[in-house]
Amino acid sequence: MRVPLSWLREYVDLPATETGRDVQAKLVDGGLEVERVEQLGQGLKGPLVVGKVLTIEELEGFKKPIRFCTVDVGQANGTGEPQEIVCGARNFAVGDKVVVVLPGAVLPGDFAIAARKTYGRTSHGMICSSDELGMGPDTTGGIIVLPPEHEVGTDAIALLELVDEVLDIAVTANRGDCLSMRGVARETAIAYSLPLRDPALLDVPAPNSYGYPVKVADPIGCDRFTARTVTGLDPEARSPIWLQRRLQKAGMRPISLAVDITNYVMIELGQPLHAYDRTLVDGPIGVRRAEPGELLTTLDGTKRKLDAADLVITDNRGPIGLAGVMGGANTEIADSVTDPETGEVKGTTEVVIEAAHFDAVAIARTARRHKLTSEASKRFERGVDPQAAAAAAQRTVDLLVLLAGGTAEAGVTEIVSPSAPRTISMRADHPDRVAGIEYGRETVVRRLQEVGCDAYGQDELVVTVPSWRPDLTEPNDLAEEVIRLEGYANLPSTLPKPPAGRGLTERQRLHRRVGRALAGAGFTEAPSYPFVAESVFDQLGLDKDDANRSVVKLVNPLSDEEPALRTTLLPGLLATLRRNDGRGNHDLALFETGLVFHPSANPGVAARLPVDRRPTDEEIAALNAVLPVQPRHVGAVIAGAREQAGWWGKGRPADWADAIEAARTVAREAGLELAVEQGQYGPWHPGRCAELYVFVEGVKTLAGYAGELHPRVVKAFGLPARSCAMELDLDVIERAGEGTVQAPSISTFPVATQDVALVVDAGVPAAAVENALSAGAGELLESIRLFDVYSGEQVGEGKKSLAYALRFRAADRTLTVEEATAARDAAVARAAEATGAVLRGA
């Protein structure tokens, strides 16, 4: 809602020093969302005057029509001589009154005017259009042609009201009353504690039996219909400048006098109106629901097929308007047309004014059904004051009589469905209890009276709600009115005092450490939605009986294509990998921690818990019983280069070992070392897949998988070649851990290093040899690292050589060579026993 400050001052005597910014601050404090204050005419500087076109010379030889004009501007140019101006517009003629800006003036946008030579002539100023003056919506798109009564040399800045401030208010769906000058003026008057001159307080004649006939067949859809008739309108009458400018400032374009007046009254009082050409209306006006398949051509020229739920205005021929939305083209107010032979001006001379009140829901549904939003529908669906219909009709009649020379017929039609005022019972201290501050009964009653309510009673108030506030329906609504008018800023702020806690749980600490560790290893966190399509399991290559295919489905999924909750993190991570690779990011390392979902042992549908009370313990237990099992997993995917090439080296691509190392990074945050064994599972390459184990209470437990993805999976997801992934069950990792990770003790004694190269069968996993060496070396072994793998003629066919670096250290002494060698020999003996390993060269 655009509210010109100059118009607002007609209803509230604001202090002369108050600016639009001041009013904005007051209204915002009162709960209205004033988005901005537009400064019209900012930077505008005269002289800008009314001029009369004396001569027009058509200049030839240019790509577009150019006219050289002389214009009488009176004494505004200091000489009284005609002003010479070059102009390209063609919508004015000799004798027309126009707006002229003279050299030395500045137009909006810091556009300085000076005499300049153009098209072979010198132009001393400019003849202005509405766009150049920033006047807002206009139908002509050309030069402003003023009515002939304006004197030459008159200041056009004041005449056209070019300098003003406009408040742009974002009206919420419950405050339809503020889609009018009347509603905003009421809020302003309350904010400034000033009286309101209500524009709806008019003397309205009583309805009688000889008004225009109206038949309302649906009193629920239309509970009030007022009709007035005005005859003898002058078809040549045009909207005065003040009326056009107010419409433009409010964001509407002037059309014709009758239409402009109905729009003006709608903005002023908030009551949408419609004017019918009475000569085009056939018989009584009716209000009913549409017949299925009925057709109506609306004012926008669109032929619409009506729905049975649409509320329509009719005459004897059928629908002539879509009630509360848009009128029909067959009763449109006609533009004035001059007969070229007789010179007679023809146009609409008799109108029927409709001011009705329609059901908000019906109008909202009709507007959306036909994708047709109008200024009228916006107001009806937010709530219009039904008591304002008669006043709006009277205001329209008065303006038509005043500006178009019409005559108001004595007949007044008013059809009203019986209704009682709405009342709400509320404790006088209810706003106090809602706000947590004591206002007192007197303040509550005063504030309610300011918004138009009548309040009676002492401890228990009976509040009669005004007709223009349909949003007030319960005590909390009334409490909100009191609180907002007293000022939200005046509410005391009390910080909550939670009981002292112990900080994060050990589980939460582990999850955060895992995230930090992966981020430190060069991975980027990429959370994804937990919804999947069941077809994704085929893309992952899972067996038909795989447990991960058993999913929990949502009753109301965000997308019908993804109705299930994920059982693995891989689909989301792989989709993110594909999306980023497709956008040119080829070297990727992504991770995610999140819940996966498996059906519970007793699957079922959760009952709907009550909202009017706290659920019982039994209801909560029943709900928990059907919740899915929700372990937390961590997953990672890698593609492209793991180490970038540069002056420091050639770099290297990511491979299966990086995926395993990411899993080890996670395990180390729980103080664990993973047992890595060769495995085979759906998404992973059968020869490059590792099964990752931990020991939970002494039991070897599978924690996840890591390695290179299967080529079929890579192709199905559109991934880069040789993409790798890992996924671990963090809950299993947590159970296997020993709680808080202990920092390692740093020994001051030197380390003893022993290297050993073992020859084993090519099919023996390096991890099995490493585990055997670790078990045999005993407690002196500090670390073990595989640093070389060799296969060739020197070790024999079907064999491979594994070279390990063993580091020995004692906590209380320096190891001797004999002790280190004995530990190494014990490790080799254990490896020989467990894997058949033989010392290379032995």
Short mmCIF file of N, CA, C and O in Angstrom, two decimals, residues 238-288:
data_model
loop_
_atom_site.label_atom_id
_atom_site.label_comp_id
_atom_site.label_asym_id
_atom_site.label_seq_id
_atom_site.Cartn_x
_atom_site.Cartn_y
_atom_site.Cartn_z
N ARG A 238 -12.82 14.97 -17.93
CA ARG A 238 -11.58 14.26 -17.65
C ARG A 238 -11.26 14.37 -16.17
O ARG A 238 -11.68 15.31 -15.49
N SER A 239 -10.50 13.42 -15.70
CA SER A 239 -10.09 13.45 -14.30
C SER A 239 -9.22 14.67 -14.05
O SER A 239 -8.28 14.93 -14.81
N PRO A 240 -9.51 15.44 -13.00
CA PRO A 240 -8.65 16.60 -12.70
C PRO A 240 -7.25 16.14 -12.31
O PRO A 240 -7.02 14.99 -11.92
N ILE A 241 -6.33 17.10 -12.37
CA ILE A 241 -4.93 16.76 -12.11
C ILE A 241 -4.75 16.20 -10.70
O ILE A 241 -4.01 15.22 -10.49
N TRP A 242 -5.41 16.79 -9.69
CA TRP A 242 -5.22 16.32 -8.32
C TRP A 242 -5.64 14.86 -8.17
O TRP A 242 -5.00 14.09 -7.44
N LEU A 243 -6.72 14.46 -8.89
CA LEU A 243 -7.18 13.08 -8.81
C LEU A 243 -6.20 12.15 -9.50
O LEU A 243 -5.84 11.08 -8.97
N GLN A 244 -5.73 12.54 -10.67
CA GLN A 244 -4.76 11.70 -11.38
C GLN A 244 -3.47 11.54 -10.57
O GLN A 244 -2.91 10.44 -10.48
N ARG A 245 -3.01 12.65 -9.99
CA ARG A 245 -1.75 12.58 -9.24
C ARG A 245 -1.88 11.69 -8.00
O ARG A 245 -0.95 10.95 -7.66
N ARG A 246 -3.01 11.72 -7.33
CA ARG A 246 -3.16 10.85 -6.15
C ARG A 246 -3.17 9.39 -6.55
O ARG A 246 -2.60 8.55 -5.85
N LEU A 247 -3.82 9.09 -7.67
CA LEU A 247 -3.81 7.71 -8.14
C LEU A 247 -2.40 7.28 -8.52
O LEU A 247 -1.96 6.16 -8.18
N GLN A 248 -1.67 8.14 -9.21
CA GLN A 248 -0.31 7.80 -9.61
C GLN A 248 0.59 7.59 -8.39
O GLN A 248 1.39 6.65 -8.35
N LYS A 249 0.48 8.45 -7.41
CA LYS A 249 1.30 8.29 -6.21
C LYS A 249 0.95 6.99 -5.48
O LYS A 249 1.82 6.38 -4.84
N ALA A 250 -0.30 6.58 -5.57
CA ALA A 250 -0.71 5.33 -4.92
C ALA A 250 -0.39 4.11 -5.76
O ALA A 250 -0.67 2.98 -5.35
N GLY A 251 0.20 4.33 -6.96
CA GLY A 251 0.63 3.20 -7.78
C GLY A 251 -0.36 2.76 -8.82
O GLY A 251 -0.21 1.68 -9.38
N MET A 252 -1.37 3.56 -9.13
CA MET A 252 -2.37 3.21 -10.14
C MET A 252 -2.33 4.23 -11.27
O MET A 252 -2.06 5.40 -11.05
N ARG A 253 -2.66 3.78 -12.48
CA ARG A 253 -2.63 4.70 -13.61
C ARG A 253 -4.04 5.23 -13.87
O ARG A 253 -5.02 4.48 -13.80
N PRO A 254 -4.14 6.51 -14.19
CA PRO A 254 -5.45 7.07 -14.55
C PRO A 254 -5.95 6.46 -15.85
O PRO A 254 -5.18 6.21 -16.78
N ILE A 255 -7.28 6.23 -15.93
CA ILE A 255 -7.87 5.62 -17.12
C ILE A 255 -8.94 6.52 -17.72
O ILE A 255 -8.81 7.04 -18.82
N SER A 256 -10.01 6.70 -16.98
CA SER A 256 -11.10 7.60 -17.39
C SER A 256 -11.74 8.11 -16.11
O SER A 256 -11.52 7.55 -15.03
N LEU A 257 -12.55 9.15 -16.23
CA LEU A 257 -13.07 9.79 -15.02
C LEU A 257 -13.85 8.83 -14.14
O LEU A 257 -13.60 8.73 -12.94
N ALA A 258 -14.80 8.09 -14.70
CA ALA A 258 -15.64 7.20 -13.88
C ALA A 258 -14.80 6.11 -13.22
O ALA A 258 -14.96 5.82 -12.02
N VAL A 259 -13.88 5.51 -13.98
CA VAL A 259 -13.03 4.46 -13.43
C VAL A 259 -12.07 5.04 -12.40
O VAL A 259 -11.84 4.44 -11.34
N ASP A 260 -11.51 6.22 -12.70
CA ASP A 260 -10.59 6.86 -11.75
C ASP A 260 -11.27 7.14 -10.43
O ASP A 260 -10.67 6.98 -9.35
N ILE A 261 -12.53 7.57 -10.47
CA ILE A 261 -13.25 7.89 -9.23
C ILE A 261 -13.46 6.62 -8.41
O ILE A 261 -13.27 6.62 -7.18
N THR A 262 -13.84 5.50 -9.04
CA THR A 262 -14.04 4.26 -8.27
C THR A 262 -12.72 3.78 -7.67
O THR A 262 -12.69 3.30 -6.53
N ASN A 263 -11.62 3.93 -8.41
CA ASN A 263 -10.31 3.55 -7.87
C ASN A 263 -9.91 4.47 -6.72
O ASN A 263 -9.34 4.03 -5.72
N TYR A 264 -10.19 5.75 -6.88
CA TYR A 264 -9.85 6.72 -5.84
C TYR A 264 -10.59 6.41 -4.54
O TYR A 264 -9.99 6.40 -3.45
N VAL A 265 -11.88 6.14 -4.64
CA VAL A 265 -12.67 5.83 -3.45
C VAL A 265 -12.22 4.51 -2.83
O VAL A 265 -12.19 4.36 -1.61
N MET A 266 -11.83 3.54 -3.67
CA MET A 266 -11.33 2.27 -3.14
C MET A 266 -10.07 2.50 -2.31
O MET A 266 -9.93 1.95 -1.21
N ILE A 267 -9.15 3.32 -2.82
CA ILE A 267 -7.93 3.61 -2.07
C ILE A 267 -8.26 4.40 -0.81
O ILE A 267 -7.68 4.18 0.25
N GLU A 268 -9.20 5.31 -0.91
CA GLU A 268 -9.53 6.17 0.22
C GLU A 268 -10.21 5.40 1.34
O GLU A 268 -9.83 5.52 2.51
N LEU A 269 -11.23 4.61 1.00
CA LEU A 269 -12.04 3.94 2.02
C LEU A 269 -11.78 2.44 2.14
O LEU A 269 -12.27 1.81 3.08
N GLY A 270 -11.07 1.86 1.18
CA GLY A 270 -10.80 0.43 1.23
C GLY A 270 -11.90 -0.42 0.67
O GLY A 270 -11.79 -1.65 0.69
N GLN A 271 -12.98 0.18 0.15
CA GLN A 271 -14.11 -0.56 -0.40
C GLN A 271 -13.99 -0.62 -1.92
O GLN A 271 -14.11 0.39 -2.60
N PRO A 272 -13.73 -1.80 -2.50
CA PRO A 272 -13.72 -1.90 -3.97
C PRO A 272 -15.10 -1.60 -4.54
O PRO A 272 -16.13 -1.97 -3.96
N LEU A 273 -15.12 -0.93 -5.68
CA LEU A 273 -16.37 -0.57 -6.35
C LEU A 273 -16.26 -0.93 -7.82
O LEU A 273 -15.17 -1.15 -8.35
N HIS A 274 -17.42 -0.96 -8.47
CA HIS A 274 -17.43 -1.17 -9.92
C HIS A 274 -18.53 -0.33 -10.52
O HIS A 274 -19.62 -0.20 -9.96
N ALA A 275 -18.20 0.28 -11.67
CA ALA A 275 -19.18 1.11 -12.38
C ALA A 275 -19.57 0.41 -13.67
O ALA A 275 -18.71 0.02 -14.46
N TYR A 276 -20.89 0.25 -13.87
CA TYR A 276 -21.42 -0.35 -15.09
C TYR A 276 -22.04 0.73 -15.96
O TYR A 276 -22.68 1.67 -15.45
N ASP A 277 -21.86 0.61 -17.25
CA ASP A 277 -22.60 1.47 -18.18
C ASP A 277 -24.06 1.01 -18.17
O ASP A 277 -24.38 -0.08 -18.63
N ARG A 278 -24.95 1.86 -17.62
CA ARG A 278 -26.33 1.41 -17.42
C ARG A 278 -27.01 1.05 -18.73
O ARG A 278 -27.87 0.16 -18.75
N THR A 279 -26.63 1.69 -19.80
CA THR A 279 -27.27 1.38 -21.08
C THR A 279 -26.88 0.01 -21.60
O THR A 279 -27.53 -0.53 -22.50
N LEU A 280 -25.81 -0.58 -21.04
CA LEU A 280 -25.36 -1.90 -21.48
C LEU A 280 -25.80 -3.02 -20.55
O LEU A 280 -25.55 -4.20 -20.82
N VAL A 281 -26.42 -2.66 -19.41
CA VAL A 281 -26.91 -3.67 -18.47
C VAL A 281 -28.34 -4.03 -18.84
O VAL A 281 -29.21 -3.16 -18.96
N ASP A 282 -28.58 -5.32 -19.03
CA ASP A 282 -29.89 -5.81 -19.46
C ASP A 282 -30.66 -6.35 -18.26
O ASP A 282 -30.44 -7.47 -17.82
N GLY A 283 -31.54 -5.53 -17.71
CA GLY A 283 -32.38 -5.98 -16.62
C GLY A 283 -31.70 -5.88 -15.27
O GLY A 283 -30.67 -5.22 -15.10
N PRO A 284 -32.28 -6.54 -14.26
CA PRO A 284 -31.75 -6.46 -12.89
C PRO A 284 -30.34 -7.03 -12.80
O PRO A 284 -29.94 -7.93 -13.54
N ILE A 285 -29.59 -6.50 -11.85
CA ILE A 285 -28.26 -7.05 -11.53
C ILE A 285 -28.44 -8.18 -10.53
O ILE A 285 -29.19 -8.03 -9.54
N GLY A 286 -27.78 -9.30 -10.77
CA GLY A 286 -27.89 -10.45 -9.88
C GLY A 286 -26.53 -10.88 -9.36
O GLY A 286 -25.49 -10.58 -9.95
N VAL A 287 -26.57 -11.60 -8.23
CA VAL A 287 -25.35 -12.18 -7.66
C VAL A 287 -25.63 -13.65 -7.39
O VAL A 287 -26.57 -13.97 -6.65
N ARG A 288 -24.85 -14.51 -8.00
CA ARG A 288 -25.04 -15.96 -7.83
C ARG A 288 -23.74 -16.69 -8.11
O ARG A 288 -22.75 -16.08 -8.50
#
